[in-house]
XYZ file of C-alpha atoms in Angstrom:
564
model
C -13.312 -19.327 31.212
C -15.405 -19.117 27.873
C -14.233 -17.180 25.245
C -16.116 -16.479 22.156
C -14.606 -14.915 19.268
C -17.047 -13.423 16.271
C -14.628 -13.518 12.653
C -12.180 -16.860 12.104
C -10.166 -15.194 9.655
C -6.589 -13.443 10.200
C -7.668 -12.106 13.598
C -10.191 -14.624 15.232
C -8.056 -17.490 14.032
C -4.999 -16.128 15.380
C -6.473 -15.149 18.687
C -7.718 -18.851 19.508
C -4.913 -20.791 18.444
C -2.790 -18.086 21.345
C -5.072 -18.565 24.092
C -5.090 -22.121 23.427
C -1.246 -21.570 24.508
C -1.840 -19.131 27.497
C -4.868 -21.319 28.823
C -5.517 -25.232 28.217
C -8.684 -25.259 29.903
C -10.119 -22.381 28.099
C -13.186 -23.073 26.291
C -13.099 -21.366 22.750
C -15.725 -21.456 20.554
C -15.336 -19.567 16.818
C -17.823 -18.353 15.237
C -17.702 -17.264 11.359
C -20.537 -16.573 9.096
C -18.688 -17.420 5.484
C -17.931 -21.790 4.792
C -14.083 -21.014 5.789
C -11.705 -19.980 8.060
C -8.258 -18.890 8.797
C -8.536 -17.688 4.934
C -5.974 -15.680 2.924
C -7.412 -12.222 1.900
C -4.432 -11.395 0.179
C -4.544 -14.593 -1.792
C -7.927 -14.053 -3.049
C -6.930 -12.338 -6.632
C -4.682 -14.857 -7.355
C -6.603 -18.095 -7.359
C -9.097 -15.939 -10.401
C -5.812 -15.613 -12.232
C -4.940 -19.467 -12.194
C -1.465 -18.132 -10.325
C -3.488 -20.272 -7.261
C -4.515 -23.480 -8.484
C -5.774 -24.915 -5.609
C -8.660 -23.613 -3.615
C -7.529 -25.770 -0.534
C -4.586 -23.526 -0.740
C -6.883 -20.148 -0.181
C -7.521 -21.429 3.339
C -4.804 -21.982 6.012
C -6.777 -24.112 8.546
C -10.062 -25.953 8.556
C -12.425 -26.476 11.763
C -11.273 -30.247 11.828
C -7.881 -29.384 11.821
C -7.752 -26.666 14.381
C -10.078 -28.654 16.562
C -7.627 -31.482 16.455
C -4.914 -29.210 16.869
C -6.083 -27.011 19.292
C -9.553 -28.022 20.907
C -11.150 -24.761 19.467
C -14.867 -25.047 17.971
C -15.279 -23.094 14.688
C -18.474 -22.985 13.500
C -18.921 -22.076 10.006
C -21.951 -20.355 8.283
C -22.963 -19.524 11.556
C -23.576 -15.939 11.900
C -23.602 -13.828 15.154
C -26.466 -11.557 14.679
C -26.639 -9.493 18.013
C -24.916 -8.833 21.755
C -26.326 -9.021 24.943
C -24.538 -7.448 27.189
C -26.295 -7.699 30.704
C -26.757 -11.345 29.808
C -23.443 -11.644 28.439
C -24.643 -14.129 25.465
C -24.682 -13.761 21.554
C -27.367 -14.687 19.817
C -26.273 -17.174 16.573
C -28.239 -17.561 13.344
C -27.196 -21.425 11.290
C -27.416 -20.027 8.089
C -27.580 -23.779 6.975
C -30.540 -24.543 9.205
C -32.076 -21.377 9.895
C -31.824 -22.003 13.566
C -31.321 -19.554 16.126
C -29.687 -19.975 19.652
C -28.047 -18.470 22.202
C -24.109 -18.262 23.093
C -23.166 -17.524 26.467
C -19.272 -15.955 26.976
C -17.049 -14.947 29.859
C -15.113 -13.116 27.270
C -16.196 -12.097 23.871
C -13.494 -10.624 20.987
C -15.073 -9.381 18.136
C -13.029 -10.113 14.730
C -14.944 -9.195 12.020
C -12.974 -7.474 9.477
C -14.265 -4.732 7.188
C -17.120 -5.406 4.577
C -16.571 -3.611 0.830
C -18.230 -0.328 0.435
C -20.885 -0.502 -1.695
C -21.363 3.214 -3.422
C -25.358 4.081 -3.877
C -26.057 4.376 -7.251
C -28.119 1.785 -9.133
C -27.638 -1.624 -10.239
C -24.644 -2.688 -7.573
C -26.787 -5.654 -7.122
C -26.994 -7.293 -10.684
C -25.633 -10.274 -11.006
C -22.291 -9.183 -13.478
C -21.010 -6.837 -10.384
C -19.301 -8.399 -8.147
C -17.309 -7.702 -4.789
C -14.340 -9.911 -3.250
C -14.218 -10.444 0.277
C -14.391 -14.420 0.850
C -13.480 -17.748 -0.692
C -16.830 -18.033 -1.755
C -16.343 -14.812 -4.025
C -13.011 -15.901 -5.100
C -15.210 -19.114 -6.469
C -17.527 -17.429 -8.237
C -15.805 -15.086 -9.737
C -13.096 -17.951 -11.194
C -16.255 -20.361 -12.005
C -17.272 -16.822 -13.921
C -14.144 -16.399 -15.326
C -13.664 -20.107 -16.771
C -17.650 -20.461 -17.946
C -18.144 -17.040 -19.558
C -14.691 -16.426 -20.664
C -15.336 -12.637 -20.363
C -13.417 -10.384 -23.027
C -13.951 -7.047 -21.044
C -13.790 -6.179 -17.435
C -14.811 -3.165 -15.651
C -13.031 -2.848 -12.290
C -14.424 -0.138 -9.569
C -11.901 1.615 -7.376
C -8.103 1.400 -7.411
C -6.758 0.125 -3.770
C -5.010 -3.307 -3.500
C -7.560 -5.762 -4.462
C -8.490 -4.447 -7.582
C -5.224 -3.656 -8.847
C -4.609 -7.367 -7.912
C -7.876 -8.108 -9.759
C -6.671 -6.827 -12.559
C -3.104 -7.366 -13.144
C -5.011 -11.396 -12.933
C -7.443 -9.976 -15.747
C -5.005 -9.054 -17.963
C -3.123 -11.969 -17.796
C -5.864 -14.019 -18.449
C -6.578 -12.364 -21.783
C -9.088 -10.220 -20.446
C -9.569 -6.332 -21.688
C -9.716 -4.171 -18.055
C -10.427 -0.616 -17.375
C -9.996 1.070 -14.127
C -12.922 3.545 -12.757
C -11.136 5.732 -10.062
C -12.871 8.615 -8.499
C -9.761 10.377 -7.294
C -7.444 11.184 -9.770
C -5.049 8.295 -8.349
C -4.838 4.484 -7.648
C -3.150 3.348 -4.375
C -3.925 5.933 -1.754
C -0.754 5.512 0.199
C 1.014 6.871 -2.630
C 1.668 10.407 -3.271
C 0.138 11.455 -6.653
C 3.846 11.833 -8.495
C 4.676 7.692 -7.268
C 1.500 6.817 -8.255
C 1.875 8.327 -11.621
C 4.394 5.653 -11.899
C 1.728 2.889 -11.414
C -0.826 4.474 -13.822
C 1.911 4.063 -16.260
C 2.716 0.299 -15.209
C -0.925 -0.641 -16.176
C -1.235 1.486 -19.178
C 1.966 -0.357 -20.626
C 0.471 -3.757 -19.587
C -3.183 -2.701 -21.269
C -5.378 -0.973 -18.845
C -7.571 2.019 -19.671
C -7.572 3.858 -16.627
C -10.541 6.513 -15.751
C -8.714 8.603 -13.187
C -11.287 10.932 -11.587
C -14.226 8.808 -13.265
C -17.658 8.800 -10.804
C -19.589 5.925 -10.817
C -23.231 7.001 -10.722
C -24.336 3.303 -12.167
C -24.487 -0.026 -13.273
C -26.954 -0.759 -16.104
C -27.429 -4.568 -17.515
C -26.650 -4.402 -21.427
C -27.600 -7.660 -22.855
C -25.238 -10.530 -21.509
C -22.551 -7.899 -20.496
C -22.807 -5.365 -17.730
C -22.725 -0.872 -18.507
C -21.101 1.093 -16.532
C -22.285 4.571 -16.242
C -20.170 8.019 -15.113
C -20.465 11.287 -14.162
C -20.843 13.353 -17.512
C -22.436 10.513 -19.430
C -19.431 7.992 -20.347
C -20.220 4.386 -20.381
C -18.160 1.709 -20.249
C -19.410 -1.957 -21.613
C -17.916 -5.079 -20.300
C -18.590 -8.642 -19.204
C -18.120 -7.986 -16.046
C -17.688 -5.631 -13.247
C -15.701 -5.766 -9.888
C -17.019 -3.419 -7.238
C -13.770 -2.431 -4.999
C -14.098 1.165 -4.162
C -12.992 0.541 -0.090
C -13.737 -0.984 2.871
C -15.592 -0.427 5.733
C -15.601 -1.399 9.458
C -18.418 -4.550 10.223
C -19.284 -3.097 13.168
C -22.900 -3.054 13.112
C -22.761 -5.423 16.045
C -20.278 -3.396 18.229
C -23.161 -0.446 17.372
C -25.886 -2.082 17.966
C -24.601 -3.634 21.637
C -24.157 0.515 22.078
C -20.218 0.302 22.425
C -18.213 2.947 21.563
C -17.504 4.172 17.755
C -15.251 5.790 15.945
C -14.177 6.568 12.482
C -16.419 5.657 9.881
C -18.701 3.456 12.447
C -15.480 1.569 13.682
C -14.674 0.049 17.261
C -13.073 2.028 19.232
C -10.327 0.031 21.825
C -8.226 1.148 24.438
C -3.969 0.116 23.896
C -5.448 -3.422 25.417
C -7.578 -3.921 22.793
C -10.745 -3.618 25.284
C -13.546 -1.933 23.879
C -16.473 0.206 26.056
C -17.001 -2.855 27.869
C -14.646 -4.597 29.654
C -15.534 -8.181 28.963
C -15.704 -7.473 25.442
C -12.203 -6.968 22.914
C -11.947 -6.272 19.386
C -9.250 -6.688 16.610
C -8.448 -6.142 12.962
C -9.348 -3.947 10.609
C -13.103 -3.367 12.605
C -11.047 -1.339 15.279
C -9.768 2.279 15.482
C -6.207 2.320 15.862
C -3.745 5.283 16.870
C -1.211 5.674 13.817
C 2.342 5.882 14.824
C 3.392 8.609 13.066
C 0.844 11.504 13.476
C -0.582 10.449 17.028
C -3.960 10.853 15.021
C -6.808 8.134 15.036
C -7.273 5.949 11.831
C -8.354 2.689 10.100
C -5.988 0.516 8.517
C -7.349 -2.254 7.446
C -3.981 -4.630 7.287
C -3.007 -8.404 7.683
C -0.367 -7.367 9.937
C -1.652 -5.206 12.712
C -4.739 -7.372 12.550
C -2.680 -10.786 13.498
C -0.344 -8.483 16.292
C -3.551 -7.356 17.887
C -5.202 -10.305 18.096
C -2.076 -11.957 19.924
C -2.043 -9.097 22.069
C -6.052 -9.337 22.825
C -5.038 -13.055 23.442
C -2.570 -12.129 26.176
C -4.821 -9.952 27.818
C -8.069 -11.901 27.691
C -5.903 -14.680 29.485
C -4.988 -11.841 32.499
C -1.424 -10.283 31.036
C -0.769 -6.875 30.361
C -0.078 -6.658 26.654
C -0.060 -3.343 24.540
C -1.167 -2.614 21.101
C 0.512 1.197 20.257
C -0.169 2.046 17.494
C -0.117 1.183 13.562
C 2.158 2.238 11.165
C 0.689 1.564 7.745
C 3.454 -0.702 6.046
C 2.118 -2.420 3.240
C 3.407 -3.830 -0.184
C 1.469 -5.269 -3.307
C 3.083 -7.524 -6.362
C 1.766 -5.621 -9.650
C 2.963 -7.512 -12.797
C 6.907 -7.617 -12.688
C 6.805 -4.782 -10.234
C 6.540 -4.121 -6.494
C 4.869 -0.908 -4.716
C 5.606 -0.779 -1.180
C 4.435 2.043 1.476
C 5.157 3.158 5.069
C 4.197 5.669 7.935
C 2.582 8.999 6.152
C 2.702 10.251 2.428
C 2.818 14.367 1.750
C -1.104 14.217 2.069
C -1.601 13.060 5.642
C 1.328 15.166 6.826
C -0.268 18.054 4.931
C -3.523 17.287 6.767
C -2.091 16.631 10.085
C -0.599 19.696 9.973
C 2.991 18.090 10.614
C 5.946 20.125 8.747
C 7.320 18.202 5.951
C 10.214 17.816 3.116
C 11.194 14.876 0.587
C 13.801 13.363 -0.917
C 13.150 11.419 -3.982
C 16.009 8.927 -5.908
C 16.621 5.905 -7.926
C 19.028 4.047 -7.156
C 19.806 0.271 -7.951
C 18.713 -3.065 -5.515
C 22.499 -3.749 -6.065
C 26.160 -2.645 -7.897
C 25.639 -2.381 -11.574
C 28.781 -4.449 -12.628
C 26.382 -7.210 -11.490
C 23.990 -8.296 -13.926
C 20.103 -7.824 -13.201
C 20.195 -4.095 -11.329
C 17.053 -2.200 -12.254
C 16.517 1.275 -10.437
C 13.906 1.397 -8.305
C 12.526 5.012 -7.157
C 12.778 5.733 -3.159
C 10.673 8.587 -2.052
C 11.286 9.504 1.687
C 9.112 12.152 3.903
C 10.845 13.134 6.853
C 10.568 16.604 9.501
C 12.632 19.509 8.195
C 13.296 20.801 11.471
C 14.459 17.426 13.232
C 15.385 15.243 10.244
C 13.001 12.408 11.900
C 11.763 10.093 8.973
C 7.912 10.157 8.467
C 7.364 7.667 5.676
C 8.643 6.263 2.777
C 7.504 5.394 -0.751
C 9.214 2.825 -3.168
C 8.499 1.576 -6.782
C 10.575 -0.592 -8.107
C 11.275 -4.490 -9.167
C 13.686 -6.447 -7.002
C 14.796 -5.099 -3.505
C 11.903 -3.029 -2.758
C 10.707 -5.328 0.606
C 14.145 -4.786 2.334
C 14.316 -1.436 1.577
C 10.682 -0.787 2.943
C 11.309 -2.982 5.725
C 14.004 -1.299 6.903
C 12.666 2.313 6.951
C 9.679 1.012 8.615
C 11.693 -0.248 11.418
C 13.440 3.060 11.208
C 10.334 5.176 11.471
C 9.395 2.731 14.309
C 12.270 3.736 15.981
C 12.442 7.427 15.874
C 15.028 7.513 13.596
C 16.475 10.577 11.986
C 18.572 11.198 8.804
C 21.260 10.382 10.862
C 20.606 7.413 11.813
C 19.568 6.342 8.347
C 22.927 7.582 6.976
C 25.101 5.143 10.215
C 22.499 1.495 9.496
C 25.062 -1.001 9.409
C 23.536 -2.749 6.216
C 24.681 -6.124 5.035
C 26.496 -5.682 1.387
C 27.634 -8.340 -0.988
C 27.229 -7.351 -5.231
C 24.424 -9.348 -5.943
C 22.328 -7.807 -3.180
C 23.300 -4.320 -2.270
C 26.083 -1.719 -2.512
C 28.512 -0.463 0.104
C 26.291 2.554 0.418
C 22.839 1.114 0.539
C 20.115 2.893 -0.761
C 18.074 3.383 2.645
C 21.850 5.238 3.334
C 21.759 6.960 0.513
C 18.639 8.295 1.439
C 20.057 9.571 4.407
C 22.894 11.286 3.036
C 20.539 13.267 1.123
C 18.405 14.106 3.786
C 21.748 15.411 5.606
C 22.932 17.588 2.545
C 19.488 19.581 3.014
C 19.069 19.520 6.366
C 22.783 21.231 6.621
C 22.922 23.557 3.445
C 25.001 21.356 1.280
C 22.155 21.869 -1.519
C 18.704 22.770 -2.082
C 15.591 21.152 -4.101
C 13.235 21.466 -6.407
C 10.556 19.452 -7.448
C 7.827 18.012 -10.644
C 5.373 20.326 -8.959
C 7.887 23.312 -9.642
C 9.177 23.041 -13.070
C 5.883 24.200 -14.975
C 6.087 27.262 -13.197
C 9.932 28.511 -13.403
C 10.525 31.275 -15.627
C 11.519 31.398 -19.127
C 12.627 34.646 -19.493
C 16.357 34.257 -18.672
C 15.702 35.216 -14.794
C 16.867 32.298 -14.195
C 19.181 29.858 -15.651
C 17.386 25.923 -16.212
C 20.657 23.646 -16.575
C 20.474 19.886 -17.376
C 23.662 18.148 -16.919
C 23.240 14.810 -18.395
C 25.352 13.449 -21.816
C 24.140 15.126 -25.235
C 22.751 12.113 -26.000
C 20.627 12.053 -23.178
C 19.351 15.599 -23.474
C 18.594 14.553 -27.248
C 16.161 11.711 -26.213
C 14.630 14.330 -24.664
C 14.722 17.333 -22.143
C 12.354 19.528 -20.200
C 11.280 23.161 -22.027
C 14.067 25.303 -21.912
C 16.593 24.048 -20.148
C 20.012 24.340 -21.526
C 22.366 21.057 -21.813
C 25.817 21.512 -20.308
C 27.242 17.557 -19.160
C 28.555 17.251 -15.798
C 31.756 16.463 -16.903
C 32.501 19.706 -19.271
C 30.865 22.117 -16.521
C 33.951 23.379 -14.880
C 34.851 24.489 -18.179
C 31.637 26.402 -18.999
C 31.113 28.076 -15.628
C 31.312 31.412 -17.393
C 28.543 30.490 -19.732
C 26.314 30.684 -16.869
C 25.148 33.890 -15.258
C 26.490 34.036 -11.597
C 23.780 36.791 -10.194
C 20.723 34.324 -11.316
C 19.129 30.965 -9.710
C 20.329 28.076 -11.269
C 17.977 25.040 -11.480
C 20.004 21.783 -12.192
C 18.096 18.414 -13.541
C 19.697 14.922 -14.580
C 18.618 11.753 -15.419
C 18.379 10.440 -11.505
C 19.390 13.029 -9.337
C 22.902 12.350 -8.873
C 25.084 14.681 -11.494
C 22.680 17.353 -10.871
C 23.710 17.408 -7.045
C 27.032 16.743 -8.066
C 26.645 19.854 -10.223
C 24.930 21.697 -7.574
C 28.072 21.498 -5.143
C 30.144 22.621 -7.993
C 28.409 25.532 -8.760
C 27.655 26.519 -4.915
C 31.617 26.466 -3.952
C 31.523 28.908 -7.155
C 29.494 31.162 -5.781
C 25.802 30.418 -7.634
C 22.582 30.015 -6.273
C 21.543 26.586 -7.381
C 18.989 23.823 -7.103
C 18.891 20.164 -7.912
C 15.871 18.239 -9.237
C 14.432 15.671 -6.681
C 14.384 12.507 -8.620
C 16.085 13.497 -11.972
C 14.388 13.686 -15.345
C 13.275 10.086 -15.581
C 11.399 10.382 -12.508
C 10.053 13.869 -14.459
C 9.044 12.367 -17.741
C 7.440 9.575 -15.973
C 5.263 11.805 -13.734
C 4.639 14.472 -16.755
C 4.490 12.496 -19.965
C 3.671 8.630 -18.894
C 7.315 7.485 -19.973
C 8.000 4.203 -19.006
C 10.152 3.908 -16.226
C 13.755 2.827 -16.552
C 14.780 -1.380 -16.835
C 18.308 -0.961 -16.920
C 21.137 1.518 -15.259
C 24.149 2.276 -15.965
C 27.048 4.544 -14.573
C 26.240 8.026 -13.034
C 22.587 7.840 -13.947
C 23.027 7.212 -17.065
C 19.761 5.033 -18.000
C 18.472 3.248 -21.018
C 14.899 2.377 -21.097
């Protein structure tokens, strides 16, 4: 059997080197039109920052070494230009020669990632702008970076490689602003846990342009103009073009196999495309998403090296599924970590699923240990069934277990319930007896059965002033001093029992407090009194930083009580 396999990075390479296992007698040949293979995508941003030093480190395998190693041919700067399908052959281009030839395959799995999206508006193609997709961009943007020791950077487009881009940027010296055309970075996110990283950046330095359209690139000089919607313009050095991806699938197209979304390949749960000798892998392909049974693209490391193992099996005669994706991901940004699962509010909104939230903050680990910093947990789960739909979390050390763990739950069809009986490992300086991912369930349980209602940052603006209603913030004096939200009235947890007639028992009470927890406290208080009451979703620090850009909290102390 030949197998030939278009793409050596995350995908191609990991394909070979596991039908090398199934099959010794396989003959594999790779074909990949950048100078490397078997590179680290993720790792790209890095290496411009200097956090990378070696550019032998960017690439996990070379041809030599996977040929001795495996018996696989990978030729580089070779580019597969078209598919025969009758013929079953490829035809190859040498991009160092010029030469073309034909391939011939038994087998052929296509592995060639996603290409950036290049928006059409003038001057894209001048030699400042740049896009970052291979090594060989990684090089020239560093050799950039180190010759022309740029002062200002204009970055395009706020998904994981720019942000990566630029947190390098910055700590390089180098002035960045962000041009987003939605009025967010990270997509995953929900707008209010994104607000948290447009705050992150604008502490480190950025100037963000949330909601800023690109209509073009002018040259200005040595530097590089970029030009908006409305007539801004923004001068720099540079510019890094890194508004999305989108599926290389020109091939698949032009061979006349089936497409999907945005041009992609569309594959059965085998990973076999419209024809049956051909498969296809990473973030090219379609994919079914785990949580809303709808078709998307997610263009992930992960999935990408899971279906190319599972191509692997099948290409060598087994009977190996790919399900579905689930859209984990997680991104270092300065001395914090984002992390993402399943669905935001968004994509259940548009998928028409039912939805609720629970948003908190609490700590990686006890307090009495030194180093807890809150982190903010926002979970999406089904109202009527408790079934967790995603998860959100933005915070500095613990964040990857946390998300870890409520992706596995979401895997499994887990409920509240479930989240609320993990059996977590706990020890001080890593957790507390009642982890946060069962916290998180406990919460979900107290709504799900009554125990309290919510509001939320969306909600506030719009409660009445007019004494309708009664807007109650339970934190110390102190706190409320710092500040408060309009026209709520400061009563501390502690001292409430003892001002219950202060408070109007035929009106709505809406409770806030620094994280959530003395306002629900409060909440059960008042209920077993006979009020009507609310709590605030996330407390006031997750409302200030939402609202007014305040930093988000370093340090914690007891019962929410937080000093910035």
């Amino acid at each position: 059997m030949k197998v030939v396999i278009v793409g050596g990075v995350a995908g191609g390479a990991t394909a070979a080197a596991r039908i090398r296992r199934l099959d010794e007698h396989a003959e594999i040949v790779i074909f990949e039109r950048s100078g490397y293979m078997s590179y680290a995508n993720c790792g790209l941003p890095y290496y411009i920052g200097g956090v990378i030093t070696d550019p032998e480190a960017l690439s996990l395998q070379t041809p030599k070494k996977f040929w001795d190693r495996f018996r696989v041919a990978v030729r580089v700067r070779h580019e597969v230009t078209a598919i025969d399908r009758v013929a079953k052959t490829v035809s190859v281009r040498n991009l160092e020669t010029g030469k073309i030839y034909a391939e011939g395959y038994d087998r052929l799995l296509l592995s060639p990632g996603a290409r950036p999206t290049l928006p059409p508006v003038p001057g894209v193609d001048l030699d400042r702008v740049m896009t970052l997709r291979t090594v060989e961009d990684t090089l020239r943007i560093r050799r950039f970076v180190e010759t022309r020791q740029p002062k200002r950077a204009v970055l395009v487009g706020g998904g994981f490689i720019n942000l990566e881009v630029a947190e390098n940027l910055l700590g390089l010296g180098v002035a960045v602003t962000i041009v987003q055309r939605p009025k967010q970075l990270l997509a995953p996110l929900d707008p209010d846990m994104a607000a948290l990283v447009h705050n992150l950046f604008r502490e480190k330095g950025a100037e963000l342009r949330l909601g800023g359209n690109l209509t073009a690139f002018e040259a200005e000089g040595n530097g590089v103009r970029a030009v908006l919607a409305g007539g801004e313009t923004i001068a720099a050095d540079m510019a890094v073009l890194a508004v999305g991806v989108t599926p290389d699938s020109h091939l698949a197209a032009d061979a006349g196999l089936t497409t999907g979304i945005k041009g992609s390949i569309v594959v059965d749960d085998h990973l076999v495309t419209s024809d049956p000798a051909i498969y296809a892998v990473g973030d090219a392909v379609q994919v079914r998403h785990g949580v809303s049974g709808q078709s998307a693209l997610i263009a992930l490391a992960g999935p990408a090296n899971r279906q190319a193992r599972i191509a692997a099996d099948n290409i060598c005669g087994g009977d190996s599924r790919y399900d579905a994706s689930w859209g984990s991901s997680i991104i270092k940004l300065f001395d914090r970590t984002v992390a993402s699962t399943g669905i935001n509010a968004k994509t259940a909104e548009a998928a028409g699923m039912p939805w609720d939230q629970v948003v908190l903050a609490p700590n990686p680990h006890v307090t009495y240990y030194p180093g807890a910093r809150p982190m903010t947990m926002k979970v999406i789960f089904a109202p009527d069934s408790g079934r967790i739909l995603g998860a959100q979390i933005v915070g500095f050390e613990g964040v990857d277990k946390r998300i870890d763990v409520l992706a596995t739950a979401i895997q499994a069809g887990m409920t509240a319930a479930g989240l609320k009986a993990l059996d977590l490992a706990y020890a001080p300086p890593y957790s507390s007896a009642k982890d946060p991912v069962n916290m998180a369930g406990f919460m979900i349980e107290n709504l799900l059965t009554g125990k309290v209602k919510q509001y939320h940052s969306d909600d506030v603006a719009a409660l009445p002033r007019d004494g309708s209603v009664t807007l109650l913030d339970t934190r110390t004096s102190e706190e409320y001093a710092r500040g408060h939200a309009a026209g709520f009235i400061n009563i501390p947890l502690d001292d409430l029992r003892e001002h219950l007639e202060e408070i109007p028992a035929d009106r709505p009470v809406y409770v806030i407090c620094q994280s959530g927890l003395r306002s629900y406290l409060a909440c059960r208080i008042l209920t077993q009194e006979g009020f009507d009451s609310r709590h605030f979703a996330g407390g006031y620090g997750f409302y200030a930083a939402v609202t007014a850009g305040t930093p988000v909290a370093r340090a914690a102390g007891d019962c929410g009580l937080v000093q910035a």
